[in-house]
PDB file of C-alpha atoms in Angstrom:
ATOM      1  CA  MET A   1       0.000   0.000   0.000  1.00  0.00           C
ATOM      2  CA  GLU A   2       1.316   3.407  -0.965  1.00  0.00           C
ATOM      3  CA  GLU A   3       1.132   6.432   1.317  1.00  0.00           C
ATOM      4  CA  PHE A   4      -1.532   8.187  -0.805  1.00  0.00           C
ATOM      5  CA  HIS A   5      -3.793   5.138  -0.353  1.00  0.00           C
ATOM      6  CA  TRP A   6      -3.513   5.388   3.405  1.00  0.00           C
ATOM      7  CA  LYS A   7      -4.054   9.167   3.461  1.00  0.00           C
ATOM      8  CA  ALA A   8      -7.197   8.756   1.325  1.00  0.00           C
ATOM      9  CA  ILE A   9      -8.527   6.048   3.666  1.00  0.00           C
ATOM     10  CA  GLU A  10      -7.702   8.038   6.820  1.00  0.00           C
ATOM     11  CA  SER A  11      -9.405  11.181   5.515  1.00  0.00           C
ATOM     12  CA  CYS A  12     -12.356   9.341   3.867  1.00  0.00           C
ATOM     13  CA  ASN A  13     -11.458  11.121   0.630  1.00  0.00           C
ATOM     14  CA  PRO A  14     -14.175  10.643  -2.034  1.00  0.00           C
ATOM     15  CA  THR A  15     -11.777  11.770  -4.785  1.00  0.00           C
ATOM     16  CA  TYR A  16     -10.312   8.271  -4.864  1.00  0.00           C
ATOM     17  CA  ASP A  17     -13.660   6.440  -5.043  1.00  0.00           C
ATOM     18  CA  GLY A  18     -13.590   4.201  -8.106  1.00  0.00           C
ATOM     19  CA  HIS A  19      -9.789   4.400  -8.366  1.00  0.00           C
ATOM     20  CA  PHE A  20      -9.170   1.840  -5.651  1.00  0.00           C
ATOM     21  CA  PHE A  21     -10.875  -0.080  -2.848  1.00  0.00           C
ATOM     22  CA  TYR A  22      -9.488  -1.172   0.477  1.00  0.00           C
ATOM     23  CA  ALA A  23     -10.219  -4.457   2.189  1.00  0.00           C
ATOM     24  CA  LEU A  24      -9.799  -5.432   5.812  1.00  0.00           C
ATOM     25  CA  THR A  25      -8.172  -8.783   6.404  1.00  0.00           C
ATOM     26  CA  SER A  26      -9.668  -8.798   9.914  1.00  0.00           C
ATOM     27  CA  THR A  27     -13.321  -8.603   8.762  1.00  0.00           C
ATOM     28  CA  LEU A  28     -13.115  -9.712   5.112  1.00  0.00           C
ATOM     29  CA  ILE A  29     -15.034  -6.570   4.088  1.00  0.00           C
ATOM     30  CA  PHE A  30     -13.983  -4.123   1.381  1.00  0.00           C
ATOM     31  CA  CYS A  31     -14.845  -0.419   1.193  1.00  0.00           C
ATOM     32  CA  ARG A  32     -14.535   2.732  -0.862  1.00  0.00           C
ATOM     33  CA  PRO A  33     -11.862   5.196   0.313  1.00  0.00           C
ATOM     34  CA  SER A  34     -14.669   7.582   1.344  1.00  0.00           C
ATOM     35  CA  CYS A  35     -16.364   5.068   3.662  1.00  0.00           C
ATOM     36  CA  ALA A  36     -17.337   6.696   6.948  1.00  0.00           C
ATOM     37  CA  SER A  37     -16.537   3.590   8.977  1.00  0.00           C
ATOM     38  CA  ARG A  38     -13.878   3.682  11.689  1.00  0.00           C
ATOM     39  CA  THR A  39     -10.318   4.173  10.481  1.00  0.00           C
ATOM     40  CA  PRO A  40      -8.892   0.672  10.150  1.00  0.00           C
ATOM     41  CA  ASN A  41      -5.643  -0.657  11.520  1.00  0.00           C
ATOM     42  CA  LYS A  42      -3.126  -0.051   8.732  1.00  0.00           C
ATOM     43  CA  LYS A  43      -1.648  -3.554   9.017  1.00  0.00           C
ATOM     44  CA  ASN A  44      -5.080  -5.080   8.207  1.00  0.00           C
ATOM     45  CA  VAL A  45      -5.575  -3.129   4.959  1.00  0.00           C
ATOM     46  CA  GLN A  46      -5.199  -4.592   1.489  1.00  0.00           C
ATOM     47  CA  ILE A  47      -5.649  -2.507  -1.693  1.00  0.00           C
ATOM     48  CA  PHE A  48      -7.649  -3.578  -4.764  1.00  0.00           C
ATOM     49  CA  TYR A  49      -8.223  -1.696  -7.997  1.00  0.00           C
ATOM     50  CA  SER A  50     -11.667  -3.129  -8.735  1.00  0.00           C
ATOM     51  CA  ALA A  51     -14.615  -4.398  -6.715  1.00  0.00           C
ATOM     52  CA  LYS A  52     -14.542  -7.611  -8.733  1.00  0.00           C
ATOM     53  CA  GLU A  53     -10.928  -8.206  -7.738  1.00  0.00           C
ATOM     54  CA  ALA A  54     -11.848  -7.803  -4.045  1.00  0.00           C
ATOM     55  CA  VAL A  55     -14.842 -10.154  -4.335  1.00  0.00           C
ATOM     56  CA  ASN A  56     -12.725 -12.744  -6.179  1.00  0.00           C
ATOM     57  CA  SER A  57     -10.234 -12.587  -3.305  1.00  0.00           C
ATOM     58  CA  GLY A  58     -12.943 -13.525  -0.798  1.00  0.00           C
ATOM     59  CA  TYR A  59     -14.035 -10.109   0.485  1.00  0.00           C
ATOM     60  CA  ARG A  60     -17.634  -8.960   0.734  1.00  0.00           C
ATOM     61  CA  PRO A  61     -18.843  -5.398   0.115  1.00  0.00           C
ATOM     62  CA  CYS A  62     -19.399  -2.994   2.989  1.00  0.00           C
ATOM     63  CA  LYS A  63     -23.082  -2.364   3.700  1.00  0.00           C
ATOM     64  CA  ARG A  64     -22.396   1.277   4.553  1.00  0.00           C
ATOM     65  CA  CYS A  65     -20.526   2.517   1.464  1.00  0.00           C
ATOM     66  CA  LYS A  66     -21.738  -0.146  -1.022  1.00  0.00           C
ATOM     67  CA  PRO A  67     -18.545  -0.393  -3.083  1.00  0.00           C
ATOM     68  CA  ASP A  68     -20.164  -2.912  -5.431  1.00  0.00           C
ATOM     69  CA  CYS A  69     -22.853  -0.434  -6.590  1.00  0.00           C
ATOM     70  CA  LEU A  70     -21.714   1.812  -9.419  1.00  0.00           C
ATOM     71  CA  GLU A  71     -24.696   4.144  -9.135  1.00  0.00           C
ATOM     72  CA  TRP A  72     -24.295   4.649  -5.383  1.00  0.00           C
ATOM     73  CA  GLN A  73     -23.964   8.351  -4.607  1.00  0.00           C
ATOM     74  CA  GLY A  74     -22.972   8.291  -0.969  1.00  0.00           C
ATOM     75  CA  ALA A  75     -24.933   7.852   2.230  1.00  0.00           C
ATOM     76  CA  LYS A  76     -26.132  11.462   2.443  1.00  0.00           C
ATOM     77  CA  ASN A  77     -27.412  11.510  -1.125  1.00  0.00           C
ATOM     78  CA  GLU A  78     -29.007   8.085  -0.688  1.00  0.00           C
ATOM     79  CA  LEU A  79     -30.839   9.287   2.432  1.00  0.00           C
ATOM     80  CA  THR A  80     -32.003  12.407   0.601  1.00  0.00           C
ATOM     81  CA  ILE A  81     -33.286  10.316  -2.311  1.00  0.00           C
ATOM     82  CA  GLN A  82     -35.189   8.066   0.113  1.00  0.00           C
ATOM     83  CA  VAL A  83     -36.781  11.069   1.837  1.00  0.00           C
ATOM     84  CA  LYS A  84     -37.799  12.658  -1.469  1.00  0.00           C
ATOM     85  CA  LYS A  85     -39.327   9.401  -2.713  1.00  0.00           C
ATOM     86  CA  TYR A  86     -41.235   8.967   0.532  1.00  0.00           C
ATOM     87  CA  ILE A  87     -42.597  12.515   0.445  1.00  0.00           C
ATOM     88  CA  LEU A  88     -43.564  12.260  -3.238  1.00  0.00           C
ATOM     89  CA  ASN A  89     -45.389   8.980  -2.597  1.00  0.00           C
ATOM     90  CA  HIS A  90     -47.155  10.244   0.544  1.00  0.00           C
ATOM     91  CA  TYR A  91     -47.584  14.002  -0.057  1.00  0.00           C
ATOM     92  CA  ASP A  92     -51.355  13.637   0.358  1.00  0.00           C
ATOM     93  CA  GLU A  93     -51.033  12.262   3.899  1.00  0.00           C
ATOM     94  CA  LYS A  94     -50.306  13.942   7.228  1.00  0.00           C
ATOM     95  CA  LEU A  95     -46.511  14.023   7.203  1.00  0.00           C
ATOM     96  CA  THR A  96     -44.201  14.992  10.015  1.00  0.00           C
ATOM     97  CA  LEU A  97     -40.452  14.826  10.275  1.00  0.00           C
ATOM     98  CA  TYR A  98     -40.841  12.122  12.920  1.00  0.00           C
ATOM     99  CA  ARG A  99     -43.087   9.995  10.729  1.00  0.00           C
ATOM    100  CA  ILE A 100     -40.718  10.231   7.759  1.00  0.00           C
ATOM    101  CA  ALA A 101     -37.723   9.437   9.988  1.00  0.00           C
ATOM    102  CA  LYS A 102     -39.519   6.454  11.497  1.00  0.00           C
ATOM    103  CA  GLU A 103     -40.459   5.084   8.060  1.00  0.00           C
ATOM    104  CA  ILE A 104     -36.891   5.457   6.799  1.00  0.00           C
ATOM    105  CA  ASN A 105     -35.446   4.274  10.115  1.00  0.00           C
ATOM    106  CA  VAL A 106     -33.180   7.231  10.903  1.00  0.00           C
ATOM    107  CA  ASP A 107     -32.982   9.845  13.632  1.00  0.00           C
ATOM    108  CA  PRO A 108     -35.230  12.863  12.816  1.00  0.00           C
ATOM    109  CA  TYR A 109     -32.485  15.372  13.626  1.00  0.00           C
ATOM    110  CA  HIS A 110     -30.003  13.524  11.382  1.00  0.00           C
ATOM    111  CA  LEU A 111     -32.594  13.325   8.591  1.00  0.00           C
ATOM    112  CA  HIS A 112     -33.335  17.058   8.766  1.00  0.00           C
ATOM    113  CA  ARG A 113     -29.684  18.115   8.959  1.00  0.00           C
ATOM    114  CA  THR A 114     -28.565  15.782   6.149  1.00  0.00           C
ATOM    115  CA  PHE A 115     -31.463  16.647   3.829  1.00  0.00           C
ATOM    116  CA  LYS A 116     -30.846  20.368   4.251  1.00  0.00           C
ATOM    117  CA  ALA A 117     -27.081  19.989   3.762  1.00  0.00           C
ATOM    118  CA  VAL A 118     -27.587  18.099   0.489  1.00  0.00           C
ATOM    119  CA  THR A 119     -30.516  20.062  -0.983  1.00  0.00           C
ATOM    120  CA  GLY A 120     -30.316  23.499   0.619  1.00  0.00           C
ATOM    121  CA  TYR A 121     -33.890  23.261   1.908  1.00  0.00           C
ATOM    122  CA  THR A 122     -35.719  21.346   4.624  1.00  0.00           C
ATOM    123  CA  PRO A 123     -37.901  18.252   4.207  1.00  0.00           C
ATOM    124  CA  LEU A 124     -40.907  20.410   5.173  1.00  0.00           C
ATOM    125  CA  GLN A 125     -40.125  22.910   2.420  1.00  0.00           C
ATOM    126  CA  PHE A 126     -39.795  20.042  -0.068  1.00  0.00           C
ATOM    127  CA  MET A 127     -43.122  18.591   1.088  1.00  0.00           C
ATOM    128  CA  HIS A 128     -44.902  21.931   0.622  1.00  0.00           C
ATOM    129  CA  GLN A 129     -43.314  22.424  -2.803  1.00  0.00           C
ATOM    130  CA  SER A 130     -44.349  18.897  -3.851  1.00  0.00           C
ATOM    131  CA  ARG A 131     -47.897  19.496  -2.675  1.00  0.00           C
ATOM    132  CA  ILE A 132     -48.109  22.822  -4.477  1.00  0.00           C
ATOM    133  CA  GLU A 133     -46.784  21.311  -7.728  1.00  0.00           C
ATOM    134  CA  GLN A 134     -49.455  18.614  -7.531  1.00  0.00           C
ATOM    135  CA  ALA A 135     -52.111  21.212  -6.670  1.00  0.00           C
ATOM    136  CA  LYS A 136     -51.107  23.261  -9.734  1.00  0.00           C
ATOM    137  CA  GLU A 137     -51.601  20.153 -11.857  1.00  0.00           C
ATOM    138  CA  PHE A 138     -55.067  19.560 -10.356  1.00  0.00           C
ATOM    139  CA  LEU A 139     -56.022  23.228 -10.768  1.00  0.00           C
ATOM    140  CA  LEU A 140     -55.145  23.099 -14.458  1.00  0.00           C
ATOM    141  CA  THR A 141     -56.576  19.676 -15.309  1.00  0.00           C
ATOM    142  CA  THR A 142     -59.673  19.250 -13.125  1.00  0.00           C
ATOM    143  CA  ASN A 143     -62.750  21.223 -12.177  1.00  0.00           C
ATOM    144  CA  GLN A 144     -62.426  20.375  -8.487  1.00  0.00           C
ATOM    145  CA  SER A 145     -62.785  23.240  -6.048  1.00  0.00           C
ATOM    146  CA  THR A 146     -59.712  24.634  -4.337  1.00  0.00           C
ATOM    147  CA  THR A 147     -61.071  23.207  -1.079  1.00  0.00           C
ATOM    148  CA  GLU A 148     -61.242  19.703  -2.579  1.00  0.00           C
ATOM    149  CA  ILE A 149     -57.765  20.099  -4.038  1.00  0.00           C
ATOM    150  CA  SER A 150     -56.361  21.338  -0.727  1.00  0.00           C
ATOM    151  CA  PHE A 151     -57.530  18.145   0.995  1.00  0.00           C
ATOM    152  CA  LYS A 152     -56.442  15.988  -1.944  1.00  0.00           C
ATOM    153  CA  VAL A 153     -52.847  17.229  -1.715  1.00  0.00           C
ATOM    154  CA  GLY A 154     -52.574  16.741   2.034  1.00  0.00           C
ATOM    155  CA  TYR A 155     -53.622  20.002   3.650  1.00  0.00           C
ATOM    156  CA  SER A 156     -56.182  19.778   6.447  1.00  0.00           C
ATOM    157  CA  SER A 157     -57.081  23.458   6.143  1.00  0.00           C
ATOM    158  CA  PRO A 158     -58.026  25.192   2.863  1.00  0.00           C
ATOM    159  CA  SER A 159     -56.866  28.545   4.253  1.00  0.00           C
ATOM    160  CA  HIS A 160     -53.439  27.117   5.093  1.00  0.00           C
ATOM    161  CA  PHE A 161     -53.275  25.611   1.593  1.00  0.00           C
ATOM    162  CA  SER A 162     -54.090  29.012   0.042  1.00  0.00           C
ATOM    163  CA  LYS A 163     -51.465  30.717   2.209  1.00  0.00           C
ATOM    164  CA  VAL A 164     -48.729  28.216   1.250  1.00  0.00           C
ATOM    165  CA  PHE A 165     -49.800  28.274  -2.420  1.00  0.00           C
ATOM    166  CA  LYS A 166     -49.480  32.064  -2.506  1.00  0.00           C
ATOM    167  CA  GLU A 167     -46.095  31.942  -0.738  1.00  0.00           C
ATOM    168  CA  LYS A 168     -44.744  29.448  -3.284  1.00  0.00           C
ATOM    169  CA  THR A 169     -46.270  30.867  -6.486  1.00  0.00           C
ATOM    170  CA  GLY A 170     -47.054  34.494  -5.706  1.00  0.00           C
ATOM    171  CA  LEU A 171     -50.670  33.832  -6.754  1.00  0.00           C
ATOM    172  CA  SER A 172     -53.824  32.608  -5.087  1.00  0.00           C
ATOM    173  CA  PRO A 173     -55.035  29.170  -6.248  1.00  0.00           C
ATOM    174  CA  SER A 174     -58.133  30.649  -7.898  1.00  0.00           C
ATOM    175  CA  PHE A 175     -56.118  33.355  -9.690  1.00  0.00           C
ATOM    176  CA  PHE A 176     -53.639  30.711 -10.857  1.00  0.00           C
ATOM    177  CA  ARG A 177     -56.484  28.585 -12.248  1.00  0.00           C
ATOM    178  CA  SER A 178     -58.265  31.453 -13.995  1.00  0.00           C
ATOM    179  CA  ASN A 179     -55.099  32.750 -15.653  1.00  0.00           C
ATOM    180  CA  PHE A 180     -53.382  29.502 -16.630  1.00  0.00           C
ATOM    181  CA  HIS A 181     -56.279  27.081 -17.215  1.00  0.00           C
ATOM    182  CA  ASN A 182     -56.801  26.316 -20.918  1.00  0.00           C
TER     183      ASN A 182
END
């Protein structure tokens, strides 16, 4: 193992992801250089230049950094993707940070902090934006009242729906419909 390998492993440097993998002879697990697991004992580290090479040598992929998945984007991005999918699939239900965290099996504080760090906005802001986008679709394609639409997209109060809609679009739901409906 060369010194740059060790420095990349010690600092969890994502720059080297895909260039090499490190395996631990003590656990028979191999990881990406960016893996957030504990820094290994240097004497237990073996370097491989492909995931296939590590697997063929008897090592199994780490469940944290998933070195065998080419499309894996890192734990923070994966968590953010999970949260977005959950919100998009359940936008019409009563959602709280705690419910989302429980469904995804993570700490609510960690979920909130990670989501905001990756996206620049909170899960609540994403939920409202998702609901408003769906409401815009309903306003343009159906004849349902704004009250019906507000309930359909997950708001329990039509006035709260109208307030959030105006904050996000600059228009009231009825003005939006009358000016953009074909």
